[in-house]
Structures are given as structure tokens and as C-alpha cells.
Short mmCIF file of C-alpha atoms in Angstrom, two decimals:
data_model
loop_
_atom_site.label_atom_id
_atom_site.label_comp_id
_atom_site.label_asym_id
_atom_site.label_seq_id
_atom_site.Cartn_x
_atom_site.Cartn_y
_atom_site.Cartn_z
CA MET A 1284 -14.31 13.41 -10.63
CA GLU A 1285 -11.31 15.35 -10.39
CA ARG A 1286 -8.87 13.75 -8.91
CA GLY A 1287 -6.83 16.70 -9.01
CA SER A 1288 -8.96 18.11 -6.73
CA ARG A 1289 -8.44 15.27 -3.74
CA VAL A 1290 -4.67 16.50 -3.52
CA ARG A 1291 -4.48 18.44 -0.87
CA ILE A 1292 -1.16 21.38 -2.21
CA ILE A 1293 0.76 23.39 0.15
CA GLY A 1294 3.80 25.85 0.28
CA ASN A 1295 5.08 28.95 -1.00
CA ALA A 1296 3.95 28.88 -4.66
CA SER A 1297 1.54 31.09 -5.87
CA GLU A 1298 -2.31 29.89 -6.47
CA GLU A 1299 -1.82 29.56 -9.90
CA GLY A 1300 1.52 27.46 -9.67
CA LYS A 1301 -0.69 25.24 -7.31
CA GLU A 1302 -3.80 24.93 -9.50
CA LYS A 1303 -1.20 24.36 -12.41
CA VAL A 1304 -0.32 21.26 -10.45
CA ARG A 1305 -3.44 20.26 -9.24
CA VAL A 1306 -4.29 20.16 -13.23
CA ASP A 1307 -1.44 18.34 -14.27
CA ILE A 1308 -2.58 15.80 -11.99
CA ASP A 1309 -5.75 15.51 -13.28
CA ASN A 1310 -4.65 15.18 -16.58
CA ALA A 1311 -2.21 12.43 -16.33
CA PHE A 1312 -5.22 10.59 -13.74
CA HIS A 1313 -7.77 10.96 -17.03
CA HIS A 1314 -5.75 12.15 -20.21
CA HIS A 1315 -3.28 9.62 -18.89
CA ILE A 1316 -0.78 8.66 -22.01
CA GLU A 1317 -1.43 12.26 -23.71
CA TYR A 1318 -0.02 13.64 -20.74
CA LEU A 1319 2.88 12.14 -19.73
CA PRO A 1320 6.13 13.05 -19.87
CA ASN A 1321 7.63 12.21 -23.30
CA ASP A 1322 10.57 9.52 -22.27
CA LEU A 1323 7.86 8.03 -20.50
CA ARG A 1324 5.26 8.13 -23.23
CA GLU A 1325 7.49 7.17 -25.73
CA LYS A 1326 8.61 3.93 -22.97
CA PHE A 1327 5.13 2.91 -22.71
CA GLN A 1328 3.94 3.00 -26.17
CA GLN A 1329 6.97 0.97 -27.82
CA ASN A 1330 6.71 -1.41 -25.01
CA GLU A 1331 3.83 -2.05 -22.68
CA LEU A 1332 2.56 -5.43 -23.18
CA PRO A 1333 -1.56 -5.67 -24.00
CA LYS A 1334 -4.06 -6.78 -21.47
CA ILE A 1335 -5.84 -9.59 -21.50
CA GLU A 1336 -9.55 -9.47 -21.07
CA GLN A 1337 -8.83 -11.36 -17.49
CA GLU A 1338 -6.70 -8.58 -16.67
CA ILE A 1339 -8.93 -6.23 -17.01
CA ALA A 1340 -11.87 -7.54 -15.25
CA LEU A 1341 -9.55 -8.19 -12.22
CA ILE A 1342 -8.40 -4.56 -12.94
CA ALA A 1343 -12.16 -3.94 -12.87
CA CYS A 1344 -12.65 -5.92 -9.34
CA VAL A 1345 -9.81 -3.75 -7.69
CA ASN A 1346 -11.61 -0.67 -8.68
CA LYS A 1347 -15.29 -2.04 -7.11
CA ALA A 1348 -13.30 -3.45 -4.06
CA THR A 1349 -11.34 -0.46 -3.45
CA ASN A 1350 -14.11 1.71 -3.17
CA GLU A 1351 -16.46 -0.44 -0.83
CA LEU A 1352 -13.31 0.83 0.95
CA LEU A 1353 -13.58 4.32 0.12
CA GLU A 1354 -17.03 4.23 0.61
CA GLN A 1355 -16.76 2.23 4.17
CA CYS A 1356 -14.43 5.53 5.33
CA GLY A 1357 -17.15 8.30 3.96
CA ILE A 1358 -14.52 9.20 1.41
CA ASP A 1359 -16.37 9.52 -2.58
CA VAL A 1360 -15.27 6.45 -4.93
CA PHE A 1361 -13.62 6.76 -8.18
CA ASP A 1362 -12.56 4.19 -11.00
CA VAL A 1363 -8.91 4.62 -11.91
CA PRO A 1364 -8.55 4.07 -15.70
CA VAL A 1365 -7.36 1.02 -17.23
CA GLU A 1366 -5.09 2.91 -19.19
CA ASN A 1367 -3.07 3.98 -16.10
CA TYR A 1368 -2.39 0.22 -15.93
CA HIS A 1369 0.72 -0.66 -17.60
CA ILE A 1370 2.20 -3.80 -18.11
CA LEU A 1371 5.62 -4.08 -19.17
CA PRO A 1372 8.61 -6.73 -19.68
CA ALA A 1373 10.98 -7.52 -16.78
CA ASP A 1374 13.59 -5.07 -18.67
CA ILE A 1375 11.33 -2.10 -19.24
CA TYR A 1376 10.29 -2.26 -15.98
CA LYS A 1377 13.70 -2.15 -14.65
CA GLU A 1378 14.40 0.46 -16.08
CA ILE A 1379 11.42 2.84 -14.40
CA SER A 1380 11.83 0.92 -10.97
CA LEU A 1381 14.47 -0.82 -8.71
CA PHE A 1382 12.09 -2.28 -6.28
CA GLY A 1383 9.58 -5.28 -6.30
CA HIS A 1384 7.47 -6.25 -8.57
CA ALA A 1385 4.75 -3.73 -9.34
CA GLU A 1386 4.95 -0.24 -8.42
CA HIS A 1387 3.24 3.32 -7.81
CA GLN A 1388 3.94 6.86 -9.26
CA TRP A 1389 2.29 9.88 -8.27
CA ILE A 1390 2.85 12.63 -10.33
CA GLU A 1391 1.97 10.76 -13.38
CA GLN A 1392 -1.02 8.91 -11.54
CA SER A 1393 -0.09 5.68 -12.88
CA MET A 1394 1.15 1.41 -11.89
CA VAL A 1395 3.83 -0.01 -13.74
CA PHE A 1396 4.41 -4.53 -13.12
CA ASN A 1397 7.11 -6.49 -14.11
CA ALA A 1398 5.14 -9.02 -16.58
CA ASP A 1399 8.27 -11.56 -15.84
CA HIS A 1400 6.50 -11.48 -11.80
CA VAL A 1401 2.54 -10.74 -12.54
CA ARG A 1402 1.80 -13.13 -14.97
CA LYS A 1403 2.82 -16.19 -13.87
CA SER A 1404 -0.24 -15.77 -11.97
CA PRO A 1405 -4.05 -13.98 -12.13
CA VAL A 1406 -3.90 -14.38 -8.86
CA TYR A 1407 -0.69 -12.92 -8.15
CA PHE A 1408 -1.70 -10.34 -10.88
CA GLY A 1409 -5.26 -9.12 -9.19
CA SER A 1410 -3.20 -9.08 -5.47
CA CYS A 1411 -0.71 -6.49 -6.42
CA VAL A 1412 -2.71 -4.83 -9.00
CA PHE A 1413 -4.93 -4.14 -5.80
CA HIS A 1414 -1.77 -3.15 -3.55
CA GLU A 1415 -0.86 -0.45 -6.60
CA THR A 1416 -4.07 0.92 -6.50
CA LEU A 1417 -4.77 1.36 -3.35
CA HIS A 1418 -1.65 3.43 -2.91
CA ILE A 1419 -3.51 5.15 -5.96
CA LYS A 1420 -6.51 6.09 -3.81
CA ALA A 1421 -5.10 7.42 -0.57
CA HIS A 1422 -4.31 10.76 0.56
CA LEU A 1423 -1.81 12.73 -1.29
CA SER A 1424 -0.49 15.81 -0.04
CA LEU A 1425 2.04 17.80 -1.62
CA LEU A 1426 4.53 20.71 -1.63
CA VAL A 1427 4.96 23.15 -4.11
CA GLN A 1428 7.92 26.41 -4.12
CA GLY A 1429 8.96 28.32 -6.31
CA GLU A 1430 7.39 31.08 -8.89
CA GLY A 1431 6.12 31.21 -12.36
CA ASP A 1432 6.99 27.59 -14.32
CA ASP A 1433 9.90 27.35 -12.54
CA LEU A 1434 8.07 25.33 -9.79
CA TRP A 1435 9.56 22.49 -7.16
CA ILE A 1436 7.43 19.66 -6.17
CA TYR A 1437 7.86 17.88 -3.05
CA TYR A 1438 5.85 14.54 -1.47
CA TYR A 1439 5.06 15.74 1.48
CA ARG A 1440 2.41 12.89 2.58
CA ALA A 1441 1.16 9.60 0.83
CA GLY A 1442 -1.04 7.68 2.91
CA VAL A 1443 0.15 8.22 6.06
CA SER A 1444 3.54 8.26 5.20
CA ALA A 1445 5.07 11.85 5.07
CA GLY A 1446 8.47 13.53 4.21
CA GLY A 1447 10.81 13.14 1.67
CA THR A 1448 10.94 14.49 -1.99
CA PHE A 1449 10.40 12.94 -5.65
CA GLN A 1450 13.92 13.27 -6.02
CA ASP A 1451 14.88 11.14 -2.68
CA GLU A 1452 12.04 8.72 -2.29
CA LEU A 1453 13.54 7.13 0.89
CA HIS A 1454 13.92 9.80 3.01
CA LYS A 1455 10.04 8.96 4.56
CA HIS A 1456 8.18 8.58 8.66
CA PHE A 1457 5.69 6.29 8.65
CA SER A 1458 6.16 4.31 5.40
CA GLY A 1459 6.50 0.94 7.10
CA LEU A 1460 3.18 1.40 8.49
CA ASP A 1461 1.89 2.75 5.25
CA GLU A 1462 2.71 -0.22 3.67
CA ALA A 1463 1.86 -2.40 6.37
CA ILE A 1464 -1.95 -0.77 6.27
CA ILE A 1465 -1.89 -1.84 2.73
CA ALA A 1466 -0.50 -5.76 2.66
CA CYS A 1467 -2.84 -6.15 5.33
CA GLN A 1468 -6.25 -5.10 3.45
CA GLN A 1469 -4.21 -6.65 0.72
CA LYS A 1470 -3.81 -9.87 2.33
CA GLU A 1471 -7.71 -9.95 2.79
CA PHE A 1472 -8.96 -8.84 -0.85
CA THR A 1473 -6.52 -11.94 -2.12
CA HIS A 1474 -7.99 -14.03 -0.14
CA ARG A 1475 -11.45 -13.42 -1.33
CA LEU A 1476 -9.99 -13.55 -5.42
CA LEU A 1477 -10.34 -17.66 -5.76
CA SER A 1478 -14.61 -16.90 -5.42
CA LEU A 1479 -14.54 -14.70 -9.17
CA THR A 1480 -15.74 -16.75 -11.79
CA VAL A 1481 -13.18 -15.34 -13.63
CA LEU A 1482 -10.36 -17.15 -11.72
CA GLU A 1483 -11.84 -20.79 -11.62
CA GLU A 1484 -9.56 -22.45 -13.45
CA GLU A 1485 -6.65 -20.86 -11.13
CA LYS A 1486 -8.75 -22.22 -8.45
CA ASP A 1487 -8.60 -25.40 -9.03
CA TRP A 1488 -5.10 -25.57 -9.22
CA LEU A 1489 -4.37 -23.56 -6.24
CA LEU A 1490 -7.05 -25.24 -4.04
CA SER A 1491 -5.63 -29.00 -5.72
CA ASP A 1492 -3.91 -31.65 -3.06
CA GLU A 1493 -0.45 -30.88 -5.61
CA ALA A 1494 -0.92 -27.23 -5.04
CA LEU A 1495 -1.79 -27.16 -1.37
CA ALA A 1496 1.07 -30.04 -0.82
CA LYS A 1497 3.71 -27.30 -2.10
CA LYS A 1498 2.46 -24.25 -0.21
CA LYS A 1499 2.80 -26.63 2.74
CA ARG A 1500 6.91 -27.60 1.82
CA PHE A 1501 7.73 -23.55 0.70
CA ALA A 1502 5.80 -22.48 4.31
CA GLU A 1503 8.33 -24.95 6.17
CA LYS A 1504 11.34 -23.85 4.16
CA HIS A 1505 10.81 -20.51 4.48
CA ASP A 1506 9.59 -20.07 7.94
CA LEU A 1507 5.69 -18.85 6.52
CA SER A 1508 2.38 -19.66 7.84
CA GLU A 1509 0.77 -21.03 4.36
CA ASP A 1510 -1.82 -18.37 4.11
CA GLU A 1511 0.96 -16.36 2.76
CA ILE A 1512 1.51 -18.20 0.07
CA ILE A 1513 -0.51 -16.32 -3.07
CA TRP A 1514 0.86 -18.93 -5.55
CA VAL A 1515 2.95 -22.18 -6.91
CA SER A 1516 3.86 -23.17 -9.63
CA LYS A 1517 2.71 -26.00 -11.28
CA SER A 1518 6.46 -26.49 -13.32
CA ASP A 1519 9.03 -25.06 -11.47
CA PRO A 1520 9.61 -27.25 -7.82
CA ASP A 1521 11.11 -23.83 -6.30
CA ASP A 1522 8.94 -20.98 -7.50
CA PHE A 1523 6.05 -19.53 -5.42
CA GLU A 1524 4.93 -15.63 -4.69
CA GLY A 1525 4.05 -14.31 -1.34
CA MET A 1526 2.40 -11.65 0.62
CA GLY A 1527 4.97 -8.84 1.20
CA TYR A 1528 5.74 -6.87 4.92
CA ALA A 1529 5.17 -9.15 6.68
CA SER A 1530 7.11 -8.27 9.81
CA GLN A 1531 5.10 -4.13 9.60
CA ARG A 1532 1.91 -6.08 9.25
CA ARG A 1533 3.13 -8.48 12.44
CA VAL A 1534 3.67 -4.47 13.99
CA LEU A 1535 0.29 -3.35 13.10
CA GLU A 1536 -1.75 -5.99 13.97
CA TYR A 1537 0.29 -6.27 17.55
CA VAL A 1538 -0.75 -2.52 18.10
CA CYS A 1539 -4.21 -2.49 16.71
CA LYS A 1540 -4.60 -5.65 19.62
CA GLU A 1541 -3.05 -3.70 22.05
CA ILE A 1542 -5.23 -0.90 21.39
CA GLN A 1543 -8.37 -2.64 21.04
CA LYS A 1544 -7.40 -4.38 24.57
CA GLU A 1545 -7.13 -0.48 25.87
CA PHE A 1546 -10.02 1.02 24.82
CA PRO A 1547 -12.35 -2.57 24.87
CA ASP A 1548 -15.52 -0.31 25.32
CA ARG A 1549 -14.58 1.81 21.99
CA PHE A 1550 -13.52 -1.13 20.13
CA SER A 1551 -15.48 -4.38 20.37
CA VAL A 1552 -13.34 -6.37 17.71
CA VAL A 1553 -9.37 -6.15 16.08
CA ASP A 1554 -10.93 -4.54 13.38
CA ASP A 1555 -12.37 -1.92 14.30
CA VAL A 1556 -9.29 -0.37 15.73
CA PHE A 1557 -7.65 -1.54 11.86
CA LYS A 1558 -10.58 0.74 10.18
CA GLU A 1559 -8.79 3.88 12.52
CA PHE A 1560 -5.80 3.56 10.27
CA LEU A 1561 -7.63 2.82 7.20
CA GLN A 1562 -9.35 5.79 7.75
CA ALA A 1563 -6.08 7.80 8.01
CA HIS A 1564 -4.38 6.36 4.97
CA PHE A 1565 -7.66 7.44 3.03
CA THR A 1566 -7.81 11.25 4.60
CA GLY A 1567 -4.20 11.95 5.75
CA ARG A 1568 -5.41 12.61 9.12
CA LEU A 1569 -2.55 11.15 12.04
CA LEU A 1570 -3.94 12.42 14.92
CA PRO A 1571 -6.62 10.57 15.73
CA ILE A 1572 -4.30 7.58 15.22
CA ALA A 1573 -1.48 9.40 17.26
CA ARG A 1574 -4.01 9.65 20.27
CA LEU A 1575 -4.33 5.71 19.82
CA VAL A 1576 -1.47 4.72 19.47
CA GLU A 1577 0.10 7.10 22.37
CA GLU A 1578 -2.63 6.49 25.07
CA THR A 1579 -1.76 2.63 25.21
CA PHE A 1580 1.89 2.64 24.39
CA GLY A 1581 3.03 5.93 26.24
CA GLU A 1582 4.47 8.97 25.10
CA GLY A 1583 6.92 9.19 21.84
CA SER A 1584 5.76 5.61 20.66
CA PHE A 1585 3.92 7.20 17.66
CA ARG A 1586 7.30 8.84 16.83
CA LEU A 1587 8.75 5.28 17.32
CA LEU A 1588 5.98 3.54 15.02
CA GLY A 1589 6.77 6.20 12.30
CA ASN A 1590 10.29 5.28 12.32
CA MET A 1591 9.56 1.33 11.10
CA GLY A 1592 10.90 1.40 7.68
CA VAL A 1593 10.05 -0.96 5.02
CA GLU A 1594 12.88 -3.23 4.98
CA GLN A 1595 12.63 -7.12 6.12
CA ASP A 1596 14.04 -7.09 9.60
CA SER A 1597 12.65 -3.01 10.69
CA GLY A 1598 9.52 -5.15 11.41
CA VAL A 1599 11.09 -7.03 13.78
CA LEU A 1600 12.93 -4.49 15.55
CA TYR A 1601 9.86 -2.03 16.73
CA LEU A 1602 7.88 -4.96 17.58
CA GLU A 1603 10.02 -5.65 20.17
CA SER A 1604 10.14 -1.86 21.27
CA LEU A 1605 6.64 -1.42 21.30
CA GLN A 1606 6.53 -4.48 23.25
CA LYS A 1607 8.72 -3.05 25.87
CA ALA A 1608 7.26 0.41 25.54
CA ARG A 1609 3.97 -1.24 26.09
CA GLY A 1610 4.93 -2.20 28.90
CA ARG A 1611 6.39 0.20 30.84
CA HIS A 1612 2.93 2.06 30.03
CA ILE A 1613 1.34 -0.52 32.06
CA ARG A 1614 4.05 -0.92 34.92
CA GLY A 1615 3.77 2.95 35.09
CA ARG A 1616 0.02 2.84 35.90
CA ILE A 1617 0.28 0.05 38.58
CA PRO A 1618 0.73 2.55 42.62
CA GLY A 1619 4.70 1.82 43.64
CA LYS A 1620 5.59 0.42 40.77
CA GLU A 1621 9.09 1.54 39.70
CA LYS A 1622 8.97 2.34 35.59
CA VAL A 1623 11.98 0.68 33.96
#
């Protein structure tokens, strides 16, 4: 499978220029190290930590699980090569990424992981790998401008997120929704990880009375539900890792529940609504979910949902706004009821 052929490219660049970008992405995917920018290739070659057998097995498991999702959505499946996953010492990771414990890179078709965090636990590693792989397997559209070799590549759409450029990734629309879709699916996958034979030792610890007591304590201390906690440390009484994008996930869960209530004949269960959002993640087609949201929450509500960012408090604010929009939309259909 050619990764580049799955990338939609628009813009005023010539067809030759657009094809060059497709080929570059395909080469970055299939012949990864060879086609990385020189500085990044050197950084990886000098500092990347070798993957152990268990990590390679987990990457294979993630490829299988994400391919099952692609197949459910009627999209051709493909594996991301093991070489495209890079586990780095914390100081090197921070030279590449300012965010989180793991990050994906679209043009380079790579994923980088902060070893100080992801190597605390194979379950947490598998969970992070799943999250970043779902980003890499998302729909990707690029805006390519310029002439000849002087080409400018702008990020146009990845998954359901849209807007911004590779030089200015912070200006995005639907970034919160994009992360919510991935994180909801990640949580479901993470709960299944402990059934893997390769993680039996980790399972014994995480299901022990001591670990469960720590989970309960962390949940109470940080106002979390216990199923939000992925891993707890044996030795450090204050160290744990949990699921991300909790407030954004709550917004998406609320939106899906209300859509199911609005269209019970079309969606017998809430999961069927979520599949519409997952489909949009893989295809980049937003119109079907836009219609569902607007018909459930009223005119302008999809734009409102698109303004939700990835900041921790963003989901809280937009959940309240969408709840108000839903109330107005319902009241507006009641004869004689004033819209407020």
C-alpha cells in the first residue's frame, strides 16, 4: 500500500509538485530513516533507544486493532512499519516535541515517545502507541503552494481537525473533537490490553489488591473515575499515568448521546453514533457529522463544537455551551414556547 496515494493534496502547485509531495510522504512511510530530514535522522540514529521484543509485539497488536477499525469503516487497511516508532530519552524527546509524552509527525510519517514516561509500563506504552497510530492512520489533506522546487506545504485537514499550517500547528479547528475521537477509542483499547499474553506480568500487578487500592486513592485525590487510571507505580506512592483529554471526551460522549436520542430509529445505541465520528476521522468527510450535530443542537452548533480546543478546561466550557444550545433547540420546537 502506498501511503502517499491516501493523502489528498490541493493548492496551486503544479501536478508534478503535488506528485512529488505524495512520493516524499510515501518514501517517508516505507523507507523511513533514509528519507528523514538530515538533522532528524542524525538525532534518531544517535539517540534512539532499541525496542524490546515486548514493545515490538505491542506495536503489532496496535496495527491489528487500528486495522480492524479501518475495516469496519470500509477503508483499506495498512500497517505502520516498526521503524516509524521512535523511543527517545527525555532530553532528546523535548528537543523535538514540547507536548505530552508522545507525538506524531505528519510529513515525516513518524511517531516519537518520551522513554521516561512510556517505559514506566508496557500498558501505558501500548496505549500511547495506539493513540499516535490512530493519528497517523487518519485522513490527511495538504495544501501545497508554489512552483518548481519552491513548494510550501500547509496542513489542511488531519482526521477531523482543519486549518493551520505545519509552521503554526496551534491554529486549528476541531482539534478538541479530533483528540476526543481518538482518546475515546484509545480508552476502549487500553482496557483490552490486559487480556494480551505478553502483558500477563503487568496484569498481575495492576489487578492486585495493592494496585487497585492505589488506583482508588489516586482517583479520589484527583477527582477521577478509577477506569481513567492506566497505570500505578509499585515503588513511587505518587506516580501514575491516566487517560488524556477527559473533558473533550465528555463533550463527545454527550453529543453522541443527544444525537442518539434525536434519531433513535437510525441509531439504536450510542456507539453507532460514535462510529459516524470515527468514519469522519478516517475519511475527512465532515458533512455527515455536521448535519447530525446541527439537527440535534441547532444552527451554528457544529461550528461551536469545532471551536473546542485541547486545553484541559476547554471541554468544560463547550459542554455547557452545547447543553444550552440543545435546550434552546428543543424549546424552539414546542409551539408557543419562547426561544431563549
